[in-house]
Amino acid sequence: MSQLDISDNIFNWIADFLTGHSHQTHYGDSVSQIKSITASIIQGSAIGPTSYVVTASDLHAINDGNVLYKYADDTYLIVPAVNVNTRSDELQHITDWATTNNLSLNLSKSEEIVFVDKRRKHKIDLPRTLEGLKRVQSIKILGVALTNGLSVTPHIQHLVTSNAQVLYALKILRAHGLCDKALQAVFRSVVLARLLYASPAWWGFAGTQDRQKVQGFLRRSVRVGFCSPDLSSFNELCTQADQNMFSKVLNNTDHVLHHLLTPVHNTSHSYSLRPRAHDRELPDRLTHLTDCNFIIRMLFYQVY
């Protein structure tokens, strides 16, 4: 914190907040002694996520091409195929960094996943597993489940299953006298919000069956009266969410995704072209997977 460009009174307030904490455990009639805490932060405090960001600000990948993404206390190391032999070095670097910062890397909670384009015809030899690191076929990244083939079918299945349980709770509320208008308000704020969570990130990877499964769930919700019949299709809801997100990315240079946009298109020509929703150059469309990417999808949206 002392290395940040913040005023002394703010730094002193943070230092005072982080010191003088203690812990005591009560179990039945037994009470433990008070233990001073010198390396932790109060769970649920507003300063917690920010403090971790500051702590992890000097944690970087040590090999060119590798990238570390950090969000709150979730950290993701991205290693491209050409750097597959650097995984051990990167993992050891993270372990050493954690030790230096009075932290510990819990390998039992760490996982490795190898993403493969399963549309390719040739066989791919997977790299050897790292000692102590579990390799998985699917992973949940900030609440969105992906398989190693970049399929979101497990995410869709989880959404439909968990929201079906909410429908049962709504039936109980109806039995206790909650009116349809109130039930539909609960449906929008709970079920629909869950379905649309991070949809720009995963909607492009959803297959036809995945999309039909979500739309079928919405139709059932309409039939039982929990969802308004005037609600747009889920495809239209996701399209609107895409457009809202893309508008924010385009118009805010400080947006975390803004740097992923292509350069501004050179408009110095005499052609009469169809107007577009943005002034960016259109990138090359390389593979099916790149077309699923949010930025690529939106750059080409309604172009043809």
CSV table of C-alpha atoms in Angstrom, one decimal:
chain,number,residue,atom,x,y,z
A,1,MET,CA,0.0,0.0,0.0
A,2,SER,CA,2.9,2.4,0.8
A,3,GLN,CA,4.0,2.2,-2.8
A,4,LEU,CA,0.7,3.5,-4.1
A,5,ASP,CA,0.2,7.2,-4.9
A,6,ILE,CA,-2.3,7.8,-2.1
A,7,SER,CA,-2.4,10.5,0.5
A,8,ASP,CA,-1.0,9.9,4.0
A,9,ASN,CA,-4.3,10.0,5.7
A,10,ILE,CA,-5.7,7.3,3.5
A,11,PHE,CA,-2.7,5.1,3.9
A,12,ASN,CA,-2.8,5.6,7.7
A,13,TRP,CA,-6.5,4.6,7.8
A,14,ILE,CA,-5.8,1.4,5.8
A,15,ALA,CA,-2.8,0.5,8.0
A,16,ASP,CA,-4.9,1.1,11.1
A,17,PHE,CA,-7.7,-1.1,9.7
A,18,LEU,CA,-5.3,-4.0,9.0
A,19,THR,CA,-3.7,-4.0,12.4
A,20,GLY,CA,-4.9,-5.1,15.9
A,21,HIS,CA,-7.2,-7.9,14.8
A,22,SER,CA,-7.6,-11.0,16.9
A,23,HIS,CA,-9.5,-14.3,16.9
A,24,GLN,CA,-11.2,-16.4,19.5
A,25,THR,CA,-13.2,-19.6,19.0
A,26,HIS,CA,-16.3,-20.6,21.0
A,27,TYR,CA,-17.4,-24.2,20.9
A,28,GLY,CA,-20.0,-25.4,23.3
A,29,ASP,CA,-18.9,-24.3,26.8
A,30,SER,CA,-15.2,-24.0,25.7
A,31,VAL,CA,-13.6,-20.8,24.7
A,32,SER,CA,-10.1,-20.6,23.2
A,33,GLN,CA,-7.4,-18.1,24.0
A,34,ILE,CA,-7.3,-14.9,22.0
A,35,LYS,CA,-4.9,-15.2,19.1
A,36,SER,CA,-3.5,-12.2,17.3
A,37,ILE,CA,-4.0,-12.1,13.5
A,38,THR,CA,-1.2,-10.4,11.5
A,39,ALA,CA,-1.8,-11.7,8.0
A,40,SER,CA,-5.5,-11.7,7.0
A,41,ILE,CA,-8.4,-9.4,6.4
A,42,ILE,CA,-12.0,-9.4,7.7
A,43,GLN,CA,-14.1,-11.6,5.4
A,44,GLY,CA,-16.8,-9.5,3.6
A,45,SER,CA,-15.1,-6.2,4.2
A,46,ALA,CA,-15.3,-3.7,1.3
A,47,ILE,CA,-11.5,-3.3,1.3
A,48,GLY,CA,-10.8,-7.0,0.9
A,49,PRO,CA,-10.9,-7.4,-2.9
A,50,THR,CA,-9.0,-4.1,-3.5
A,51,SER,CA,-6.4,-5.2,-1.0
A,52,TYR,CA,-5.8,-8.5,-2.9
A,53,VAL,CA,-5.5,-6.6,-6.2
A,54,VAL,CA,-2.8,-4.4,-4.6
A,55,THR,CA,-1.1,-7.5,-3.2
A,56,ALA,CA,-1.1,-9.4,-6.5
A,57,SER,CA,-0.2,-6.4,-8.6
A,58,ASP,CA,3.4,-7.5,-8.9
A,59,LEU,CA,2.5,-11.1,-9.9
A,60,HIS,CA,3.2,-11.5,-13.6
A,61,ALA,CA,4.0,-14.4,-16.0
A,62,ILE,CA,7.8,-14.9,-16.5
A,63,ASN,CA,7.7,-16.1,-20.1
A,64,ASP,CA,6.7,-14.1,-23.2
A,65,GLY,CA,3.3,-15.2,-24.5
A,66,ASN,CA,2.0,-16.4,-21.2
A,67,VAL,CA,-0.6,-14.3,-19.4
A,68,LEU,CA,-1.9,-14.1,-15.8
A,69,TYR,CA,-5.5,-12.9,-15.3
A,70,LYS,CA,-6.5,-12.0,-11.8
A,71,TYR,CA,-10.0,-11.2,-10.5
A,72,ALA,CA,-10.4,-10.8,-6.8
A,73,ASP,CA,-8.7,-13.9,-5.4
A,74,ASP,CA,-9.2,-16.0,-8.6
A,75,THR,CA,-6.0,-16.3,-10.7
A,76,TYR,CA,-5.8,-17.9,-14.1
A,77,LEU,CA,-2.5,-18.7,-15.9
A,78,ILE,CA,-3.0,-18.9,-19.7
A,79,VAL,CA,-0.2,-20.8,-21.6
A,80,PRO,CA,-0.4,-21.1,-25.4
A,81,ALA,CA,0.6,-24.4,-27.0
A,82,VAL,CA,4.0,-23.1,-28.1
A,83,ASN,CA,4.9,-22.4,-24.5
A,84,VAL,CA,3.7,-25.7,-23.1
A,85,ASN,CA,7.1,-26.5,-21.6
A,86,THR,CA,7.0,-23.4,-19.5
A,87,ARG,CA,4.2,-24.5,-17.3
A,88,SER,CA,6.4,-25.9,-14.5
A,89,ASP,CA,8.4,-22.8,-14.3
A,90,GLU,CA,5.3,-20.6,-14.2
A,91,LEU,CA,3.8,-22.7,-11.4
A,92,GLN,CA,7.0,-22.6,-9.4
A,93,HIS,CA,7.2,-18.8,-9.9
A,94,ILE,CA,3.6,-18.4,-8.5
A,95,THR,CA,4.5,-20.7,-5.6
A,96,ASP,CA,7.6,-18.6,-4.8
A,97,TRP,CA,5.6,-15.4,-5.1
A,98,ALA,CA,3.0,-16.7,-2.7
A,99,THR,CA,5.6,-17.7,-0.1
A,100,THR,CA,7.3,-14.3,-0.4
A,101,ASN,CA,3.9,-12.6,0.3
A,102,ASN,CA,3.1,-14.8,3.3
A,103,LEU,CA,0.6,-16.8,1.2
A,104,SER,CA,0.4,-20.4,0.1
A,105,LEU,CA,-0.7,-21.9,-3.2
A,106,ASN,CA,-3.2,-24.6,-2.5
A,107,LEU,CA,-2.6,-27.2,-5.3
A,108,SER,CA,-5.6,-29.2,-4.1
A,109,LYS,CA,-7.8,-26.3,-5.2
A,110,SER,CA,-5.9,-25.6,-8.4
A,111,GLU,CA,-6.7,-27.3,-11.7
A,112,GLU,CA,-5.3,-27.5,-15.2
A,113,ILE,CA,-7.4,-27.7,-18.4
A,114,VAL,CA,-6.2,-28.1,-22.0
A,115,PHE,CA,-8.4,-26.5,-24.5
A,116,VAL,CA,-8.6,-28.3,-27.8
A,117,ASP,CA,-10.4,-27.4,-31.1
A,118,LYS,CA,-12.2,-30.7,-31.5
A,119,ARG,CA,-13.3,-29.8,-35.1
A,120,ARG,CA,-9.8,-30.4,-36.3
A,121,LYS,CA,-9.3,-33.7,-38.0
A,122,HIS,CA,-5.7,-34.6,-36.9
A,123,LYS,CA,-4.9,-36.1,-33.6
A,124,ILE,CA,-3.5,-33.9,-30.9
A,125,ASP,CA,-1.0,-35.2,-28.3
A,126,LEU,CA,-1.7,-33.6,-25.0
A,127,PRO,CA,1.2,-32.5,-22.8
A,128,ARG,CA,2.1,-34.5,-19.7
A,129,THR,CA,0.3,-33.6,-16.5
A,130,LEU,CA,2.1,-31.6,-13.9
A,131,GLU,CA,2.9,-33.2,-10.5
A,132,GLY,CA,0.3,-32.3,-7.9
A,133,LEU,CA,-2.0,-30.6,-10.3
A,134,LYS,CA,-5.3,-32.2,-11.3
A,135,ARG,CA,-6.2,-32.1,-15.0
A,136,VAL,CA,-9.9,-31.6,-15.7
A,137,GLN,CA,-12.3,-31.9,-18.7
A,138,SER,CA,-14.4,-28.9,-17.6
A,139,ILE,CA,-13.8,-25.8,-15.5
A,140,LYS,CA,-15.8,-23.0,-14.0
A,141,ILE,CA,-14.4,-19.6,-14.7
A,142,LEU,CA,-16.1,-16.8,-12.8
A,143,GLY,CA,-19.4,-18.7,-12.7
A,144,VAL,CA,-19.4,-19.9,-16.3
A,145,ALA,CA,-18.6,-23.6,-16.9
A,146,LEU,CA,-16.6,-24.6,-20.0
A,147,THR,CA,-15.4,-27.9,-21.3
A,148,ASN,CA,-12.0,-28.5,-22.8
A,149,GLY,CA,-13.6,-28.2,-26.2
A,150,LEU,CA,-15.1,-24.8,-25.4
A,151,SER,CA,-18.6,-26.2,-25.1
A,152,VAL,CA,-21.0,-24.5,-22.6
A,153,THR,CA,-23.4,-27.4,-22.5
A,154,PRO,CA,-22.6,-28.0,-18.7
A,155,HIS,CA,-23.3,-24.4,-18.0
A,156,ILE,CA,-26.6,-24.5,-19.8
A,157,GLN,CA,-27.5,-27.8,-18.0
A,158,HIS,CA,-26.7,-26.3,-14.6
A,159,LEU,CA,-28.7,-23.1,-15.4
A,160,VAL,CA,-31.8,-25.1,-16.4
A,161,THR,CA,-31.5,-27.5,-13.4
A,162,SER,CA,-30.9,-24.9,-10.7
A,163,ASN,CA,-33.7,-22.6,-12.1
A,164,ALA,CA,-36.1,-25.5,-12.1
A,165,GLN,CA,-35.6,-25.7,-8.4
A,166,VAL,CA,-36.5,-22.0,-8.2
A,167,LEU,CA,-39.7,-22.7,-10.1
A,168,TYR,CA,-40.7,-25.2,-7.4
A,169,ALA,CA,-40.1,-22.4,-4.8
A,170,LEU,CA,-42.3,-20.1,-6.8
A,171,LYS,CA,-45.1,-22.8,-6.7
A,172,ILE,CA,-44.8,-22.8,-2.9
A,173,LEU,CA,-45.1,-19.0,-2.9
A,174,ARG,CA,-48.2,-19.1,-5.1
A,175,ALA,CA,-49.8,-21.7,-2.8
A,176,HIS,CA,-49.2,-19.2,0.0
A,177,GLY,CA,-51.1,-16.5,-1.9
A,178,LEU,CA,-48.5,-14.6,-3.8
A,179,CYS,CA,-50.1,-13.0,-6.9
A,180,ASP,CA,-49.0,-13.7,-10.5
A,181,LYS,CA,-47.6,-10.2,-11.0
A,182,ALA,CA,-45.4,-10.6,-7.9
A,183,LEU,CA,-44.3,-14.1,-9.0
A,184,GLN,CA,-43.3,-12.7,-12.4
A,185,ALA,CA,-41.3,-10.0,-10.7
A,186,VAL,CA,-39.4,-12.6,-8.7
A,187,PHE,CA,-38.9,-14.7,-11.9
A,188,ARG,CA,-37.3,-11.7,-13.7
A,189,SER,CA,-35.0,-10.7,-10.8
A,190,VAL,CA,-33.9,-14.3,-9.9
A,191,VAL,CA,-34.3,-16.7,-12.8
A,192,LEU,CA,-33.9,-14.4,-15.8
A,193,ALA,CA,-30.9,-12.7,-14.1
A,194,ARG,CA,-29.3,-16.1,-13.6
A,195,LEU,CA,-29.9,-17.1,-17.2
A,196,LEU,CA,-28.4,-13.9,-18.6
A,197,TYR,CA,-25.4,-13.8,-16.3
A,198,ALA,CA,-22.3,-13.2,-18.4
A,199,SER,CA,-24.2,-14.2,-21.5
A,200,PRO,CA,-22.0,-12.2,-23.9
A,201,ALA,CA,-19.1,-14.4,-22.8
A,202,TRP,CA,-20.8,-17.8,-23.4
A,203,TRP,CA,-23.7,-17.2,-25.8
A,204,GLY,CA,-21.6,-17.4,-28.9
A,205,PHE,CA,-20.4,-20.9,-27.9
A,206,ALA,CA,-23.9,-22.3,-27.3
A,207,GLY,CA,-25.0,-24.9,-29.8
A,208,THR,CA,-28.5,-25.2,-31.3
A,209,GLN,CA,-29.5,-27.8,-28.7
A,210,ASP,CA,-28.2,-25.6,-25.8
A,211,ARG,CA,-30.3,-22.7,-27.1
A,212,GLN,CA,-33.4,-24.8,-27.6
A,213,LYS,CA,-33.0,-26.1,-24.0
A,214,VAL,CA,-33.1,-22.6,-22.5
A,215,GLN,CA,-35.9,-21.5,-24.7
A,216,GLY,CA,-37.9,-24.6,-23.8
A,217,PHE,CA,-37.4,-23.8,-20.1
A,218,LEU,CA,-38.8,-20.3,-20.7
A,219,ARG,CA,-41.8,-21.7,-22.6
A,220,ARG,CA,-42.6,-23.9,-19.6
A,221,SER,CA,-42.3,-21.0,-17.3
A,222,VAL,CA,-44.8,-19.0,-19.4
A,223,ARG,CA,-47.3,-21.9,-19.4
A,224,VAL,CA,-47.3,-22.1,-15.6
A,225,GLY,CA,-47.7,-18.3,-15.3
A,226,PHE,CA,-44.3,-17.4,-13.8
A,227,CYS,CA,-43.0,-15.7,-16.9
A,228,SER,CA,-44.8,-13.0,-18.9
A,229,PRO,CA,-46.0,-14.1,-22.3
A,230,ASP,CA,-44.7,-10.8,-23.7
A,231,LEU,CA,-41.1,-11.7,-22.8
A,232,SER,CA,-38.8,-11.8,-25.8
A,233,SER,CA,-37.2,-15.0,-26.9
A,234,PHE,CA,-34.0,-15.9,-25.1
A,235,ASN,CA,-32.0,-15.4,-28.3
A,236,GLU,CA,-33.4,-11.8,-28.5
A,237,LEU,CA,-32.5,-11.2,-24.8
A,238,CYS,CA,-29.0,-12.4,-25.3
A,239,THR,CA,-28.6,-10.3,-28.5
A,240,GLN,CA,-29.7,-7.2,-26.6
A,241,ALA,CA,-27.3,-8.0,-23.8
A,242,ASP,CA,-24.5,-8.4,-26.4
A,243,GLN,CA,-25.3,-5.0,-27.9
A,244,ASN,CA,-25.4,-3.3,-24.6
A,245,MET,CA,-22.1,-4.7,-23.6
A,246,PHE,CA,-20.5,-3.9,-27.0
A,247,SER,CA,-21.7,-0.3,-26.8
A,248,LYS,CA,-20.0,0.1,-23.4
A,249,VAL,CA,-16.8,-1.4,-24.8
A,250,LEU,CA,-16.9,1.0,-27.9
A,251,ASN,CA,-17.6,4.2,-26.0
A,252,ASN,CA,-15.4,3.7,-22.9
A,253,THR,CA,-11.7,3.7,-23.5
A,254,ASP,CA,-11.1,2.6,-19.9
A,255,HIS,CA,-13.3,-0.5,-20.4
A,256,VAL,CA,-11.4,-3.7,-19.6
A,257,LEU,CA,-12.3,-5.1,-23.1
A,258,HIS,CA,-11.6,-1.9,-25.1
A,259,HIS,CA,-8.0,-2.9,-25.9
A,260,LEU,CA,-9.3,-6.0,-27.7
A,261,LEU,CA,-11.0,-3.9,-30.4
A,262,THR,CA,-9.5,-3.6,-33.9
A,263,PRO,CA,-8.1,-0.3,-35.0
A,264,VAL,CA,-10.4,2.4,-36.3
A,265,HIS,CA,-11.2,1.9,-40.0
A,266,ASN,CA,-9.8,4.3,-42.6
A,267,THR,CA,-12.8,5.9,-44.1
A,268,SER,CA,-10.9,7.9,-46.8
A,269,HIS,CA,-12.6,6.3,-49.8
A,270,SER,CA,-15.3,7.2,-52.3
A,271,TYR,CA,-17.4,4.1,-52.0
A,272,SER,CA,-21.0,4.2,-50.9
A,273,LEU,CA,-21.0,1.5,-48.3
A,274,ARG,CA,-23.8,0.3,-46.0
A,275,PRO,CA,-23.6,2.1,-42.6
A,276,ARG,CA,-22.2,0.0,-39.7
A,277,ALA,CA,-22.8,0.1,-36.0
A,278,HIS,CA,-19.0,0.9,-35.4
A,279,ASP,CA,-16.0,2.4,-37.1
A,280,ARG,CA,-13.6,-0.4,-36.5
A,281,GLU,CA,-11.8,-2.6,-39.0
A,282,LEU,CA,-13.1,-6.0,-39.6
A,283,PRO,CA,-10.6,-8.7,-38.6
A,284,ASP,CA,-9.9,-11.9,-40.6
A,285,ARG,CA,-12.3,-14.7,-39.8
A,286,LEU,CA,-10.0,-17.6,-39.1
A,287,THR,CA,-11.8,-20.4,-37.5
A,288,HIS,CA,-15.2,-21.3,-36.1
A,289,LEU,CA,-14.0,-20.7,-32.5
A,290,THR,CA,-12.9,-17.2,-33.3
A,291,ASP,CA,-16.4,-16.5,-34.7
A,292,CYS,CA,-17.8,-17.5,-31.3
A,293,ASN,CA,-15.7,-14.8,-29.6
A,294,PHE,CA,-17.7,-11.9,-28.3
A,295,ILE,CA,-15.6,-9.1,-29.9
A,296,ILE,CA,-15.4,-10.9,-33.2
A,297,ARG,CA,-19.1,-11.6,-33.2
A,298,MET,CA,-20.1,-8.0,-32.5
A,299,LEU,CA,-17.6,-6.6,-35.1
A,300,PHE,CA,-19.3,-8.6,-37.8
A,301,TYR,CA,-22.9,-8.3,-36.4
A,302,GLN,CA,-25.3,-7.1,-39.2
A,303,VAL,CA,-22.4,-6.5,-41.5
A,304,TYR,CA,-23.5,-9.0,-44.2
